Coordinates of C-alpha atoms and ligand atoms in Angstrom, one line a residue:
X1 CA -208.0 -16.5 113.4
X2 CA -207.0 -16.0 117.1
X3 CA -204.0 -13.5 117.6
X4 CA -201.2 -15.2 117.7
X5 CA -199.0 -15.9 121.3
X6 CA -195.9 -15.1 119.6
X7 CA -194.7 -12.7 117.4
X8 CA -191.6 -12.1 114.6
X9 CA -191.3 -8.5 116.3
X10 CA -190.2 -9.5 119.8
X11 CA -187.8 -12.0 118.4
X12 CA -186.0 -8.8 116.6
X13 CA -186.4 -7.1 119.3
X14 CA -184.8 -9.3 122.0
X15 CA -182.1 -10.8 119.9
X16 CA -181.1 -7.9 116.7
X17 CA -178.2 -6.9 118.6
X18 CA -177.1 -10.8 118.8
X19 CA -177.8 -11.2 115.5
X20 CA -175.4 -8.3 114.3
X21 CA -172.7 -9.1 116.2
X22 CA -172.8 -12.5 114.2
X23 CA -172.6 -10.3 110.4
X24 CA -173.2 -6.8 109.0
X25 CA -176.5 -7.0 107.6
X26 CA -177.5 -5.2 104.8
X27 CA -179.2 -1.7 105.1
X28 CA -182.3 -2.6 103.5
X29 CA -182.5 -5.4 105.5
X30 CA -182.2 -3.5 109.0
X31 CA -184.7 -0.9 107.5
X32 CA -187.2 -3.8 106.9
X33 CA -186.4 -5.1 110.7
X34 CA -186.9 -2.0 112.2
X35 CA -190.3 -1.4 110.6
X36 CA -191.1 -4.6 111.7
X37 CA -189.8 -4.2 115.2
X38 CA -191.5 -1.2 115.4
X39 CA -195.6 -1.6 113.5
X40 CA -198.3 -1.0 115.7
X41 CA -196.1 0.9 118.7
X42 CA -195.6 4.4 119.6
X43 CA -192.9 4.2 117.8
X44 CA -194.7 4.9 114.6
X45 CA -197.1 7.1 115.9
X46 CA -200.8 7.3 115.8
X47 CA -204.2 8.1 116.4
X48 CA -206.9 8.9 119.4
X49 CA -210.6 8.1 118.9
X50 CA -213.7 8.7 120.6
X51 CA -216.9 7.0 120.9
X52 CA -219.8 9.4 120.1
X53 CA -222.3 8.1 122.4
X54 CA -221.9 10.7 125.5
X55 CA -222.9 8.3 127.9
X56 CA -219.9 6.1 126.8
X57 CA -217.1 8.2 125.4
X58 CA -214.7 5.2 125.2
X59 CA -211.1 6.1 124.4
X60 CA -209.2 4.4 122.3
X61 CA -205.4 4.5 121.3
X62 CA -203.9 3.2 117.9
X63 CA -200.7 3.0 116.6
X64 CA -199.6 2.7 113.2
X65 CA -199.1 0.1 111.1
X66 CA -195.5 -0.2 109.0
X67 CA -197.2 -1.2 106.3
X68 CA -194.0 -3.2 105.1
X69 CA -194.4 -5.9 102.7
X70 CA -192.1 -8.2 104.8
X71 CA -194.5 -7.4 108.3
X72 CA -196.6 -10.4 109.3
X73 CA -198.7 -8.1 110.4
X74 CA -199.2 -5.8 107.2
X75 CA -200.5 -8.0 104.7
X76 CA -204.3 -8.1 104.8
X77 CA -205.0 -4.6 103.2
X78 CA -202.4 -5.4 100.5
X79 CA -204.0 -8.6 100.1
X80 CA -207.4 -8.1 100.6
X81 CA -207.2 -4.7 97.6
X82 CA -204.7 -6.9 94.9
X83 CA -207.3 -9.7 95.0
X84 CA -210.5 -7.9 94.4
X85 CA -208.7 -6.9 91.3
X86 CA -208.0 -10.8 90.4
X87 CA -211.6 -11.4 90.9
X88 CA -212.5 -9.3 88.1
X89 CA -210.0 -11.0 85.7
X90 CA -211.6 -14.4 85.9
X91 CA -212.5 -16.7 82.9
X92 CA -214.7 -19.4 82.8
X93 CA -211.7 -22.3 82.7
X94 CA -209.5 -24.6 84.2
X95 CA -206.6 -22.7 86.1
X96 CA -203.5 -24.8 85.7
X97 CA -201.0 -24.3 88.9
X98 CA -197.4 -25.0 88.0
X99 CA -194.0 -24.4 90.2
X100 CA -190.8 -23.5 88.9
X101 CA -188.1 -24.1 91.1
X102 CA -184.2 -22.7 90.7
X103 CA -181.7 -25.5 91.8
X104 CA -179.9 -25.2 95.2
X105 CA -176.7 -24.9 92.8
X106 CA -177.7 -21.3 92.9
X107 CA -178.2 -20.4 96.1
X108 CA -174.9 -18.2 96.2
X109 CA -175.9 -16.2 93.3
X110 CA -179.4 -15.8 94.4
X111 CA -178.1 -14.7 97.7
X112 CA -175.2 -12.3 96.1
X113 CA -177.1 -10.7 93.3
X114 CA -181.0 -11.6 94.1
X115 CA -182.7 -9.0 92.0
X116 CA -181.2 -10.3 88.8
X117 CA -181.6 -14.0 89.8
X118 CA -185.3 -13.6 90.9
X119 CA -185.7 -11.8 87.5
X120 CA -184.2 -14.4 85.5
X121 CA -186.7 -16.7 87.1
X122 CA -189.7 -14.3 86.7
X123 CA -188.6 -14.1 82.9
X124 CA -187.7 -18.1 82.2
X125 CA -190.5 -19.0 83.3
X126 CA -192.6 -17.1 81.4
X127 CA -191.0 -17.2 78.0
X128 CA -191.5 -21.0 78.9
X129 CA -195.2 -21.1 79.0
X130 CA -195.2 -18.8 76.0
X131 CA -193.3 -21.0 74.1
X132 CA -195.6 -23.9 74.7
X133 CA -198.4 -21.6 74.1
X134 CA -197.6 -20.1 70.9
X135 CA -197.4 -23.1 69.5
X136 CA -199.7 -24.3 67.0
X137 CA -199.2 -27.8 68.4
X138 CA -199.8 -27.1 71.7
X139 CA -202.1 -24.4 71.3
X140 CA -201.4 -21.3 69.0
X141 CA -202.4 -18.7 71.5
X142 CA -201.7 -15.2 73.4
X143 CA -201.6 -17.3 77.7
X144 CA -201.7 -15.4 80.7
X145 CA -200.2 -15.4 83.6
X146 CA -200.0 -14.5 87.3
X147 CA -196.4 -15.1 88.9
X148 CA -196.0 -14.9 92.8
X149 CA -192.3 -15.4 93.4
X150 CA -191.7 -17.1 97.4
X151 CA -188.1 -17.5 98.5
X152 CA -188.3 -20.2 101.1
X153 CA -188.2 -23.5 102.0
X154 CA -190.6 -24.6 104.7
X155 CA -187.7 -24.3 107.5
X156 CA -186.9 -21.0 106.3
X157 CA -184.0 -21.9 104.0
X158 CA -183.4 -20.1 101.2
X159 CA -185.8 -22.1 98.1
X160 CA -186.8 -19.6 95.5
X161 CA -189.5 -20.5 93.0
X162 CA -192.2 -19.0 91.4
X163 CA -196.2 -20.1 91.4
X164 CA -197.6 -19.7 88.3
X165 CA -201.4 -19.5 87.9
X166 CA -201.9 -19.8 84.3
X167 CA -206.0 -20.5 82.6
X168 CA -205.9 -23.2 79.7
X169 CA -206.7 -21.4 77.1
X170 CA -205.7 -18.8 75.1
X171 CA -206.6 -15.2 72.6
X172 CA -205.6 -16.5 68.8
X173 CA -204.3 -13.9 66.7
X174 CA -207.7 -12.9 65.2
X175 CA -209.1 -12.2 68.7
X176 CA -210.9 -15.4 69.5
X177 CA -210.7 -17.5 72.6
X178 CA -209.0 -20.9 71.9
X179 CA -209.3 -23.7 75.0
X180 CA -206.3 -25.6 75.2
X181 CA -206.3 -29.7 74.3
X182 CA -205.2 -30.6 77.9
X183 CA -207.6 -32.8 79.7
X184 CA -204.4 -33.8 82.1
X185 CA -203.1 -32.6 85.2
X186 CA -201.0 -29.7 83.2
X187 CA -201.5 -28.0 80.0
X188 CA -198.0 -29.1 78.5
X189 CA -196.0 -32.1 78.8
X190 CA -194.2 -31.5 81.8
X191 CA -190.2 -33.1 80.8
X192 CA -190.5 -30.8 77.8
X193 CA -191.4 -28.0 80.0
X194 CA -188.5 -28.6 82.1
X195 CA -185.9 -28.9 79.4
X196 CA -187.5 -25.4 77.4
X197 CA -186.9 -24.0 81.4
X198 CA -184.1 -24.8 81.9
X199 CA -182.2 -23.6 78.7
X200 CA -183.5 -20.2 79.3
X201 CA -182.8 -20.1 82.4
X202 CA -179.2 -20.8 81.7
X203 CA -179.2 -18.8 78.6
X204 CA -180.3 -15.4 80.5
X205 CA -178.1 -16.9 83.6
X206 CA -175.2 -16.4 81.1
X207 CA -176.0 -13.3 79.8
X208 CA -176.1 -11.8 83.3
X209 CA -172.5 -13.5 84.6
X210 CA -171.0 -12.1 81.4
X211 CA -172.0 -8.9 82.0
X212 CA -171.1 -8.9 85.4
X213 CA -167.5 -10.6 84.3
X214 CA -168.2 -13.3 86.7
X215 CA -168.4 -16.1 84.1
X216 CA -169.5 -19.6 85.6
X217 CA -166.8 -22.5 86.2
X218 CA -167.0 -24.8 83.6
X219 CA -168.0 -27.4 86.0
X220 CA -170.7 -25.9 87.6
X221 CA -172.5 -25.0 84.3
X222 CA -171.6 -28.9 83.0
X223 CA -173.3 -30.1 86.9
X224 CA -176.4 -27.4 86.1
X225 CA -177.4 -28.8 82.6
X226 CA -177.3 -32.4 83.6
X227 CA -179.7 -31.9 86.7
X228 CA -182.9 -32.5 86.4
X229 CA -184.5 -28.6 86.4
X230 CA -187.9 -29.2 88.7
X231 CA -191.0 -27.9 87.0
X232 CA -193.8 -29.0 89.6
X233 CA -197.3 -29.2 88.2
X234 CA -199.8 -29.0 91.2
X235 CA -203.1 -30.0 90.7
X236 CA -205.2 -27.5 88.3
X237 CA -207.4 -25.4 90.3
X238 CA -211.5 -27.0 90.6
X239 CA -212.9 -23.5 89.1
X240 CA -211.9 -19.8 89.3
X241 CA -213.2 -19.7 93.4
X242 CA -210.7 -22.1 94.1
X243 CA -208.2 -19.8 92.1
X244 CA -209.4 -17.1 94.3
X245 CA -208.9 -18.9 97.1
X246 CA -205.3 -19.9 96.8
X247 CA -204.0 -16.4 95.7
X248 CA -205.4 -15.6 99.2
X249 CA -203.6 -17.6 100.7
X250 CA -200.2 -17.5 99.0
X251 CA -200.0 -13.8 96.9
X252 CA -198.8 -11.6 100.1
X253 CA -197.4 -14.8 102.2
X254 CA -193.8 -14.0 103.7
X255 CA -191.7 -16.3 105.1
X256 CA -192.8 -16.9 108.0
X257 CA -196.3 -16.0 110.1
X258 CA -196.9 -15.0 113.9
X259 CA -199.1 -18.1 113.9
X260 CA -196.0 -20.6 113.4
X261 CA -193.5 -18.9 115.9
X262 CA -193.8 -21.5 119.0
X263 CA -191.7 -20.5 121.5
X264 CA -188.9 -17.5 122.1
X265 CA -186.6 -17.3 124.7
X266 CA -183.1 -18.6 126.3
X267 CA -181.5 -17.3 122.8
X268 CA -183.7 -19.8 120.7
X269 CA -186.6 -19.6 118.3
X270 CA -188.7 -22.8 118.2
X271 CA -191.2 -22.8 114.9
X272 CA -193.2 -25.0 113.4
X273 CA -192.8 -26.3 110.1
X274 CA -194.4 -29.1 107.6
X275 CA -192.0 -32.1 106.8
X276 CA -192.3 -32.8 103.3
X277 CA -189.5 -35.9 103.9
X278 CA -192.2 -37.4 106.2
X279 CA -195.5 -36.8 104.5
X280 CA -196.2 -33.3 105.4
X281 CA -195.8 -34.2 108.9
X282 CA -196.2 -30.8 111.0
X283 CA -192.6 -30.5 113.4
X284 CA -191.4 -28.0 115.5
X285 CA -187.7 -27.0 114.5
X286 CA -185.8 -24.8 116.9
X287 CA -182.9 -22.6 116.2
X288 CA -180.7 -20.2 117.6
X289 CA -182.3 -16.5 117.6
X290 CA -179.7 -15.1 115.6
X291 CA -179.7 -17.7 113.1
X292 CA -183.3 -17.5 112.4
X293 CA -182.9 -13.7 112.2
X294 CA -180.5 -14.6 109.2
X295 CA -183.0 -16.9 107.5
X296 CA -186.1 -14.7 107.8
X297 CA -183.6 -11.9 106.4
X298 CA -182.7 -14.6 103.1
X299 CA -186.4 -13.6 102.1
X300 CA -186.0 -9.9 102.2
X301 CA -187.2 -9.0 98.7
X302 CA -184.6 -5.7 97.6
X303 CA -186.6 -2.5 97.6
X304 CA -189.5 -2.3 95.4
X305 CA -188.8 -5.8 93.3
X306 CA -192.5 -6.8 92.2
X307 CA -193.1 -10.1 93.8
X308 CA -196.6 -10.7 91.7
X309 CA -196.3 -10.1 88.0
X310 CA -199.2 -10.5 85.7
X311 CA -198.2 -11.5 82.0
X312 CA -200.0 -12.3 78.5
X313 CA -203.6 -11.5 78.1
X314 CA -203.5 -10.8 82.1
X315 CA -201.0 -8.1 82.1
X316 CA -202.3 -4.9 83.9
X317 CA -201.5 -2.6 80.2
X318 CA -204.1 -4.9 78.5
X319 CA -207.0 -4.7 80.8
X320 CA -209.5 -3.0 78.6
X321 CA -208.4 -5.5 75.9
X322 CA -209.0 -8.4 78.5
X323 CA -212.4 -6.8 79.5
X324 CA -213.4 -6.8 75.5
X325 CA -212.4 -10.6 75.4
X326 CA -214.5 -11.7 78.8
X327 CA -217.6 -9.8 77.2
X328 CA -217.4 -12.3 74.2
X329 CA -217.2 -15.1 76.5
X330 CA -220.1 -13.8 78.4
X331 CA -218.4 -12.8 81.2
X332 CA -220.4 -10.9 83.8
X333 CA -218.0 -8.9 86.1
X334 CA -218.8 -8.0 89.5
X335 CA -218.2 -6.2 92.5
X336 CA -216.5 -3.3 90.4
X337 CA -216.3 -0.9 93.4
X338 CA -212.9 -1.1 95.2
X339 CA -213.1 -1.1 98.9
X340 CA -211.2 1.1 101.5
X341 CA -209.9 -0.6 103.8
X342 CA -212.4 0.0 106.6
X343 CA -214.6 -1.6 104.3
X344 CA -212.2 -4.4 104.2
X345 CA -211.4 -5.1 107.7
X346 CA -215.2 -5.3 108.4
X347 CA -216.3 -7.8 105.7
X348 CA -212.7 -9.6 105.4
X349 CA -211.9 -9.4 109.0
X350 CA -215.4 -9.2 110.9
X351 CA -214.2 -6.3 112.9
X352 CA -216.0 -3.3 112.5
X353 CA -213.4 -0.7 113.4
X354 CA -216.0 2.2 113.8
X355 CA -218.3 0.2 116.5
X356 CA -217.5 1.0 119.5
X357 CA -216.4 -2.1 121.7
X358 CA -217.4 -0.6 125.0
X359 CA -221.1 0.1 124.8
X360 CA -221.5 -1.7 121.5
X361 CA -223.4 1.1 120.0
X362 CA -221.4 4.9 119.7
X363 CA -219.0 5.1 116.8
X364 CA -215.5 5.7 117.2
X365 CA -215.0 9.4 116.1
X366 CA -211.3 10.1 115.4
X367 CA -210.0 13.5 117.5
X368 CA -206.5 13.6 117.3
X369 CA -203.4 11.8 115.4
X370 CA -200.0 12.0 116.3
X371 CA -196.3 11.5 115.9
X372 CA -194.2 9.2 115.8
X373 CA -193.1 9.3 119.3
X374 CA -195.3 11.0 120.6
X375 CA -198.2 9.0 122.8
X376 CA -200.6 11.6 123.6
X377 CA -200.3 10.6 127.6
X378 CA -201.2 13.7 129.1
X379 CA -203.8 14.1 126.6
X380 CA -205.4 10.6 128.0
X381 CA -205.0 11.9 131.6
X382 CA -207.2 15.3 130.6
X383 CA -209.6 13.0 129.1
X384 CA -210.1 10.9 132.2
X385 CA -210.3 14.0 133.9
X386 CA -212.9 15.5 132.3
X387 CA -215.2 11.8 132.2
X388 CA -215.1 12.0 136.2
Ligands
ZN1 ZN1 -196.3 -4.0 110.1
ZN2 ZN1 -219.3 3.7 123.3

């Protein structure tokens, strides 16, 4: 992919200080938008390297990454590492692909008390499937799952619902693999699904107002149990490659990507966006800089909340028990070694970060790092000195 003309870190840089006159954002949020802000500048710090080849002896400055889950720069590593992992866990089945949605209704408390809401999603949803799945009429079997939990709408409003990746078929009690009935476009009837979704939901939703003594108005909960509760089943995955493929895409997505930013400047952010109202039309949408800061800041997870959560026979405390189960399907896994992430930026990326770009053939030798802070200017400047 080309490098993108705009970036999420100049818009926080030009316009933060607009934005906070606007509202007092939260500290975790102003952490997350000064790391972003900040990745790959002196700022963060650094290193010097070196090519090898003494006819060449290209110099070459980096600065550090911020490694934040919320940097549109920082997710390829993350990404690149979590799915090698998923690669291994693959069965020989259909993947069914469904989407649990909370209703807009919610928005306040999801905005007031996200850790608990975003929990209460994680968890409804799940017990759903289980439900289904533990029963003998549907299937009478241990599921798994993978959860990846996005926050947004696709103009950056807030939309939180959870992807869940889920193979038809499950482990019986006696240890045996059982493939589900479903030839359809979803493993379980989907109304049913709803309805099972949405009394758990509410059930946990209650649970957590009482305890926080803010029970809900009568009319809101009477308004919640009459709407419609959208369970969204996408359609089920060709075979595990194409399973592979999507979590690539979506597992470390954030709200927004460099790629999408437009335009910046004259206080106003223009992005584009897909228009679901229109057919998935792609439009540009432009907003005020501090207002977008506000939305991109709606999808700041709180600290250390797991976005991806692996349940059932998938959980990570089960894997040798999982590994036992693929061996009596016949399961042959591969590419066991993990790889650093050199290795990954060269065969994920195609850039080799130890050739050297100058005479194509030295190797970048690291020979100094740095602090935050601190470019190593004069440094260069002796360098140069020394190749004349
Ligand atoms: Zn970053
Ligand atoms: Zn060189």
């Amino acid at each position: 992919m080309s490098k993108p003309t705009f970036e999420l870190a100049t818009i926080i840089k030009d316009y933060r200080s607009a934005f906070e006159q606007t509202c007092t954002p939260l500290k975790q949020n102003i952490r997350v938008l000064n790391a972003i802000a900040h990745c790959r500048t002196a700022y963060m710090g650094g290193h010097v390297d070196k090519c090898n080849n003494s006819s060449c002896n290209h110099v070459r400055i980096s600065y550090n990454s911020c490694r934040n889950r919320h940097c549109p720069k920082c997710q390829t590593i993350d990404r690149e590492r979590w799915i090698q992992g998923r690669q291994r866990d693959l069965l020989p089945s259909t993947y069914f692909h469904v989407v649990f949605t909370i209703p807009q209704e919610l928005n306040i408390y999801c905005i007031n008390h996200p850790k608990e809401m975003y929990n209460i999603l994680f968890a409804a949803s799940k017990a759903t499937i289980e439900t289904f799945g533990n029963d003998a009429k549907h299937l009478g079997a241990q599921m798994g799952m993978v959860s990846v939990l996005h926050t947004w709408g696709q103009n950056l409003s807030l939309h939180p619902h959870v992807h869940m990746i889920v193979p038809g078929l499950g482990i019986t009690p006696a240890g045996y693999w059982k493939q589900a009935k479903s030839q359809g476009k979803f493993l379980f009837p989907i109304k049913a699904m709803s309805i099972v979704y949405k009394n758990k939901f509410m059930e946990k939703l209650k649970q957590f107002l009482e305890r926080v003594n803010q029970p809900m108005a009568v009319q809101l909960r009477k308004k919640l149990y009459n709407l419609n509760w959208v369970v969204y089943a996408k359609q089920p995955f060709a075979g595990p490659e194409q399973v592979i493929e999507y979590l690539g895409r979506y597992s470390h997505k954030i709200a927004i990507s460099n790629h999408r930013i437009k335009a910046i400047g004259e206080g106003k952010v223009s992005f584009s966006y897909k228009d679901y109202a229109s057919g998935g039309q792609q439009k540009i949408m432009t907003l005020d800089a501090p207002e977008f800061i506000r939305r991109f800041c709606l999808h700041i997870l709180p600290p250390k909340f797991m976005k991806i959560r692996h349940y059932g026979f998938l959980a990570s405390r089960v894997k040798p028990k999982l590994r036992m189960q693929q061996m009596q399907m016949g399961v042959i896994i591969q590419n066991t070694a993990t790889l650093n992430w050199k290795e990954i930026t060269k065969t994920k990326l195609n850039f080799d970060i130890e050739a050297c770009p100058c005479c194509k053939t030295g190797k970048m030798i690291r020979i100094l790092s740095f602090e935050a802070n601190a470019p190593p200017i004069l440094y260069l400047a002796q360098q140069k000195i020394n190749k004349l």
